[in-house]
PDB file of C-alpha atoms and ligand atoms in Angstrom:
ATOM      1  CA  UNK A  20      93.946  81.143  93.288  1.00  0.00           C
ATOM      2  CA  UNK A  21      94.888  84.180  91.257  1.00  0.00           C
ATOM      3  CA  UNK A  22      95.816  86.568  94.055  1.00  0.00           C
ATOM      4  CA  UNK A  23      99.292  87.151  92.698  1.00  0.00           C
ATOM      5  CA  UNK A  24      99.667  89.319  89.646  1.00  0.00           C
ATOM      6  CA  UNK A  25     102.626  89.227  87.282  1.00  0.00           C
ATOM      7  CA  UNK A  26     103.881  92.733  86.499  1.00  0.00           C
ATOM      8  CA  UNK A  27     105.557  93.315  83.146  1.00  0.00           C
ATOM      9  CA  UNK A  28     107.650  96.267  82.156  1.00  0.00           C
ATOM     10  CA  UNK A  29     106.487  98.360  79.187  1.00  0.00           C
ATOM     11  CA  UNK A  30     108.806  96.125  77.138  1.00  0.00           C
ATOM     12  CA  UNK A  31     106.861  93.001  78.271  1.00  0.00           C
ATOM     13  CA  UNK A  32     109.801  91.840  80.343  1.00  0.00           C
ATOM     14  CA  UNK A  33     108.622  90.337  83.659  1.00  0.00           C
ATOM     15  CA  UNK A  34     109.465  92.696  86.551  1.00  0.00           C
ATOM     16  CA  UNK A  35     107.960  91.270  89.703  1.00  0.00           C
ATOM     17  CA  UNK A  36     104.903  89.762  91.333  1.00  0.00           C
ATOM     18  CA  UNK A  37     102.436  91.923  93.198  1.00  0.00           C
ATOM     19  CA  UNK A  38      99.157  91.626  95.087  1.00  0.00           C
ATOM     20  CA  UNK A  39      95.808  91.905  93.383  1.00  0.00           C
ATOM     21  CA  UNK A  40      95.125  95.159  95.247  1.00  0.00           C
ATOM     22  CA  UNK A  41      98.369  96.809  94.222  1.00  0.00           C
ATOM     23  CA  UNK A  42      97.749  95.695  90.627  1.00  0.00           C
ATOM     24  CA  UNK A  43      94.225  97.162  90.649  1.00  0.00           C
ATOM     25  CA  UNK A  44      95.437 100.477  92.006  1.00  0.00           C
ATOM     26  CA  UNK A  45      98.051 100.673  89.219  1.00  0.00           C
ATOM     27  CA  UNK A  46      95.338  99.951  86.638  1.00  0.00           C
ATOM     28  CA  UNK A  47      92.889 102.464  88.165  1.00  0.00           C
ATOM     29  CA  UNK A  48      95.628 105.113  88.188  1.00  0.00           C
ATOM     30  CA  UNK A  49      96.203 104.278  84.501  1.00  0.00           C
ATOM     31  CA  UNK A  50      99.801 103.357  85.231  1.00  0.00           C
ATOM     32  CA  UNK A  51      99.260  99.818  83.970  1.00  0.00           C
ATOM     33  CA  UNK A  52      97.000  97.909  81.614  1.00  0.00           C
ATOM     34  CA  UNK A  53      95.507  94.456  82.130  1.00  0.00           C
ATOM     35  CA  UNK A  54      96.987  91.988  79.626  1.00  0.00           C
ATOM     36  CA  UNK A  55      95.513  88.790  81.026  1.00  0.00           C
ATOM     37  CA  UNK A  56      92.432  88.654  83.202  1.00  0.00           C
ATOM     38  CA  UNK A  57      90.699  85.911  85.146  1.00  0.00           C
ATOM     39  CA  UNK A  58      88.044  84.430  82.824  1.00  0.00           C
ATOM     40  CA  UNK A  59      85.259  84.443  85.425  1.00  0.00           C
ATOM     41  CA  UNK A  60      86.017  87.083  88.022  1.00  0.00           C
ATOM     42  CA  UNK A  61      85.772  90.855  88.108  1.00  0.00           C
ATOM     43  CA  UNK A  62      86.846  93.409  90.697  1.00  0.00           C
ATOM     44  CA  UNK A  63      84.179  95.847  91.832  1.00  0.00           C
ATOM     45  CA  UNK A  64      85.051  99.170  93.383  1.00  0.00           C
ATOM     46  CA  UNK A  65      82.514 101.872  94.298  1.00  0.00           C
ATOM     47  CA  UNK A  66      83.249 103.675  91.046  1.00  0.00           C
ATOM     48  CA  UNK A  67      84.292 100.994  88.582  1.00  0.00           C
ATOM     49  CA  UNK A  68      84.244  97.349  87.578  1.00  0.00           C
ATOM     50  CA  UNK A  69      87.612  95.999  86.546  1.00  0.00           C
ATOM     51  CA  UNK A  70      88.715  92.763  84.983  1.00  0.00           C
ATOM     52  CA  UNK A  71      90.439  90.597  87.637  1.00  0.00           C
ATOM     53  CA  UNK A  72      94.101  91.036  86.614  1.00  0.00           C
ATOM     54  CA  UNK A  73      96.444  88.058  86.242  1.00  0.00           C
ATOM     55  CA  UNK A  74      99.127  89.798  84.166  1.00  0.00           C
ATOM     56  CA  UNK A  75      99.519  93.582  83.935  1.00  0.00           C
ATOM     57  CA  UNK A  76     101.892  95.726  81.896  1.00  0.00           C
ATOM     58  CA  UNK A  77     103.260  99.094  83.011  1.00  0.00           C
ATOM     59  CA  UNK A  78     102.490 101.903  80.592  1.00  0.00           C
ATOM     60  CA  UNK A  79     105.902 103.483  80.990  1.00  0.00           C
ATOM     61  CA  UNK A  80     109.262 101.782  81.151  1.00  0.00           C
ATOM     62  CA  UNK A  81     110.965 101.473  84.530  1.00  0.00           C
ATOM     63  CA  UNK A  82     114.651 100.825  84.820  1.00  0.00           C
ATOM     64  CA  UNK A  83     115.358  98.230  87.497  1.00  0.00           C
ATOM     65  CA  UNK A  84     118.916  97.374  88.489  1.00  0.00           C
ATOM     66  CA  UNK A  85     119.652  93.684  88.078  1.00  0.00           C
ATOM     67  CA  UNK A  86     120.693  93.295  91.730  1.00  0.00           C
ATOM     68  CA  UNK A  87     117.172  94.295  92.740  1.00  0.00           C
ATOM     69  CA  UNK A  88     115.467  91.727  90.555  1.00  0.00           C
ATOM     70  CA  UNK A  89     117.808  88.941  91.745  1.00  0.00           C
ATOM     71  CA  UNK A  90     117.940  89.864  95.415  1.00  0.00           C
ATOM     72  CA  UNK A  91     119.773  87.381  97.605  1.00  0.00           C
ATOM     73  CA  UNK A  92     117.506  85.862 100.234  1.00  0.00           C
ATOM     74  CA  UNK A  93     117.776  82.621 102.200  1.00  0.00           C
ATOM     75  CA  UNK A  94     114.682  81.333 100.454  1.00  0.00           C
ATOM     76  CA  UNK A  95     116.041  82.005  96.961  1.00  0.00           C
ATOM     77  CA  UNK A  96     119.458  80.621  97.930  1.00  0.00           C
ATOM     78  CA  UNK A  97     118.081  77.336  99.286  1.00  0.00           C
ATOM     79  CA  UNK A  98     115.865  76.982  96.198  1.00  0.00           C
ATOM     80  CA  UNK A  99     118.855  77.604  93.895  1.00  0.00           C
ATOM     81  CA  UNK A 100     120.815  74.865  95.674  1.00  0.00           C
ATOM     82  CA  UNK A 101     117.929  72.390  95.614  1.00  0.00           C
ATOM     83  CA  UNK A 102     117.526  72.613  99.433  1.00  0.00           C
ATOM     84  CA  UNK A 103     120.782  70.649  99.876  1.00  0.00           C
ATOM     85  CA  UNK A 104     124.019  71.307 101.692  1.00  0.00           C
ATOM     86  CA  UNK A 105     126.546  72.027  98.942  1.00  0.00           C
ATOM     87  CA  UNK A 106     129.265  70.186 100.869  1.00  0.00           C
ATOM     88  CA  UNK A 107     127.664  66.935 102.039  1.00  0.00           C
ATOM     89  CA  UNK A 108     124.228  66.892 100.372  1.00  0.00           C
ATOM     90  CA  UNK A 109     122.179  66.855 103.598  1.00  0.00           C
ATOM     91  CA  UNK A 110     118.753  68.465 103.409  1.00  0.00           C
ATOM     92  CA  UNK A 111     118.235  69.516 107.034  1.00  0.00           C
ATOM     93  CA  UNK A 112     119.525  72.303 109.317  1.00  0.00           C
ATOM     94  CA  UNK A 113     120.322  74.455 106.315  1.00  0.00           C
ATOM     95  CA  UNK A 114     122.340  77.603 106.818  1.00  0.00           C
ATOM     96  CA  UNK A 115     123.977  80.240 104.648  1.00  0.00           C
ATOM     97  CA  UNK A 116     127.713  79.757 104.068  1.00  0.00           C
ATOM     98  CA  UNK A 117     130.185  82.274 102.668  1.00  0.00           C
ATOM     99  CA  UNK A 118     132.593  80.229 100.487  1.00  0.00           C
ATOM    100  CA  UNK A 119     135.297  82.823 101.144  1.00  0.00           C
ATOM    101  CA  UNK A 120     134.488  83.741 104.759  1.00  0.00           C
ATOM    102  CA  UNK A 121     133.585  87.327 105.546  1.00  0.00           C
ATOM    103  CA  UNK A 122     136.549  87.427 107.939  1.00  0.00           C
ATOM    104  CA  UNK A 123     138.774  86.705 104.897  1.00  0.00           C
ATOM    105  CA  UNK A 124     137.226  89.405 102.718  1.00  0.00           C
ATOM    106  CA  UNK A 125     134.389  87.368 101.206  1.00  0.00           C
ATOM    107  CA  UNK A 126     131.242  89.320 100.334  1.00  0.00           C
ATOM    108  CA  UNK A 127     127.544  88.448 100.318  1.00  0.00           C
ATOM    109  CA  UNK A 128     127.091  87.965  96.585  1.00  0.00           C
ATOM    110  CA  UNK A 129     125.513  85.036  94.760  1.00  0.00           C
ATOM    111  CA  UNK A 130     128.952  83.842  93.584  1.00  0.00           C
ATOM    112  CA  UNK A 131     130.227  83.575  97.170  1.00  0.00           C
ATOM    113  CA  UNK A 132     127.198  82.129  98.960  1.00  0.00           C
ATOM    114  CA  UNK A 133     126.104  78.510  99.179  1.00  0.00           C
ATOM    115  CA  UNK A 134     123.658  76.446 101.203  1.00  0.00           C
ATOM    116  CA  UNK A 135     125.427  74.470 103.938  1.00  0.00           C
ATOM    117  CA  UNK A 136     124.094  72.303 106.738  1.00  0.00           C
ATOM    118  CA  UNK A 137     124.880  73.471 110.273  1.00  0.00           C
ATOM    119  CA  UNK A 138     127.577  70.811 110.909  1.00  0.00           C
ATOM    120  CA  UNK A 139     129.408  71.578 107.621  1.00  0.00           C
ATOM    121  CA  UNK A 140     129.205  75.313 108.237  1.00  0.00           C
ATOM    122  CA  UNK A 141     130.651  74.779 111.708  1.00  0.00           C
ATOM    123  CA  UNK A 142     133.398  72.462 110.418  1.00  0.00           C
ATOM    124  CA  UNK A 143     134.452  74.851 107.644  1.00  0.00           C
ATOM    125  CA  UNK A 144     134.429  77.789 110.078  1.00  0.00           C
ATOM    126  CA  UNK A 145     136.499  80.707 108.807  1.00  0.00           C
ATOM    127  CA  UNK A 146     138.701  78.681 106.498  1.00  0.00           C
ATOM    128  CA  UNK A 147     138.999  78.941 102.720  1.00  0.00           C
ATOM    129  CA  UNK A 148     137.720  75.936 100.697  1.00  0.00           C
ATOM    130  CA  UNK A 149     141.296  74.779  99.995  1.00  0.00           C
ATOM    131  CA  UNK A 150     142.301  75.044 103.678  1.00  0.00           C
ATOM    132  CA  UNK A 151     139.246  73.114 104.837  1.00  0.00           C
ATOM    133  CA  UNK A 152     139.342  70.783 101.824  1.00  0.00           C
ATOM    134  CA  UNK A 153     135.625  71.556 101.433  1.00  0.00           C
ATOM    135  CA  UNK A 154     134.528  72.604  97.976  1.00  0.00           C
ATOM    136  CA  UNK A 155     130.936  73.370  96.958  1.00  0.00           C
ATOM    137  CA  UNK A 156     129.519  70.708  94.626  1.00  0.00           C
ATOM    138  CA  UNK A 157     128.497  73.343  92.107  1.00  0.00           C
ATOM    139  CA  UNK A 158     130.229  76.655  91.431  1.00  0.00           C
ATOM    140  CA  UNK A 159     127.767  79.224  92.809  1.00  0.00           C
ATOM    141  CA  UNK A 160     126.152  81.674  90.392  1.00  0.00           C
ATOM    142  CA  UNK A 161     123.135  83.989  90.464  1.00  0.00           C
ATOM    143  CA  UNK A 162     120.063  81.817  89.825  1.00  0.00           C
ATOM    144  CA  UNK A 163     118.007  82.251  86.660  1.00  0.00           C
ATOM    145  CA  UNK A 164     115.566  85.168  86.919  1.00  0.00           C
ATOM    146  CA  UNK A 165     112.619  82.807  86.560  1.00  0.00           C
ATOM    147  CA  UNK A 166     113.300  81.372  90.022  1.00  0.00           C
ATOM    148  CA  UNK A 167     112.275  84.651  91.672  1.00  0.00           C
ATOM    149  CA  UNK A 168     108.895  84.583  89.972  1.00  0.00           C
ATOM    150  CA  UNK A 169     108.216  80.942  90.769  1.00  0.00           C
ATOM    151  CA  UNK A 170     109.135  81.564  94.434  1.00  0.00           C
ATOM    152  CA  UNK A 171     106.696  84.437  94.801  1.00  0.00           C
ATOM    153  CA  UNK A 172     103.514  82.481  94.220  1.00  0.00           C
ATOM    154  CA  UNK A 173     102.312  79.029  95.354  1.00  0.00           C
ATOM    155  CA  UNK A 174     101.300  78.091  91.797  1.00  0.00           C
ATOM    156  CA  UNK A 175     102.204  79.603  88.439  1.00  0.00           C
ATOM    157  CA  UNK A 176      99.057  80.585  86.510  1.00  0.00           C
ATOM    158  CA  UNK A 177      99.126  79.155  82.972  1.00  0.00           C
ATOM    159  CA  UNK A 178      98.799  82.640  81.505  1.00  0.00           C
ATOM    160  CA  UNK A 179     102.155  83.645  83.046  1.00  0.00           C
ATOM    161  CA  UNK A 180     104.109  81.046  81.095  1.00  0.00           C
ATOM    162  CA  UNK A 181     104.330  82.965  77.829  1.00  0.00           C
ATOM    163  CA  UNK A 182     105.713  86.025  79.584  1.00  0.00           C
ATOM    164  CA  UNK A 183     108.130  84.122  81.824  1.00  0.00           C
ATOM    165  CA  UNK A 184     109.595  82.483  78.726  1.00  0.00           C
ATOM    166  CA  UNK A 185     111.055  85.936  77.896  1.00  0.00           C
ATOM    167  CA  UNK A 186     113.480  85.310  80.745  1.00  0.00           C
ATOM    168  CA  UNK A 187     114.958  82.124  79.275  1.00  0.00           C
TER     169      UNK A 187
HETATM  170 ZN1   ZN B 226     126.682  69.438 105.068  1.00  0.00          ZN
END
């Protein structure tokens, strides 16, 4: 199923994943070119027949702040932490835990957020790791950029691999 299209910057750096319809409108408006197309399918519009895009490249460079490309979401957080509580290793009732609690000045950044099960989150409450004697198993960091691309589609088309390797 190639309904997700990988969008590259003019520099070939992967930017995001978009829908087939958004990709086609970018191509029709000549804002993007098709780099990889589905071998068997085409897209027909009243006025044109287009290759079915799998990877497109923007014709002009867009500057995207890093925080936008690595946006913190529950889904990305749980994936980063392997869907495990970072205190006890449980895999159910997952919640978002601020290592330094918000009430103690902790912010919602990748370096201060871990996956915690409900019971651990409740037990830690608004204490610092040292006070609660609860330390995350791994020091939290922003996940590799590739994670955001793999999360945005059920399967990674083979033709994306070359471009995603730019992120490593
Ligand atoms: Zn736990």
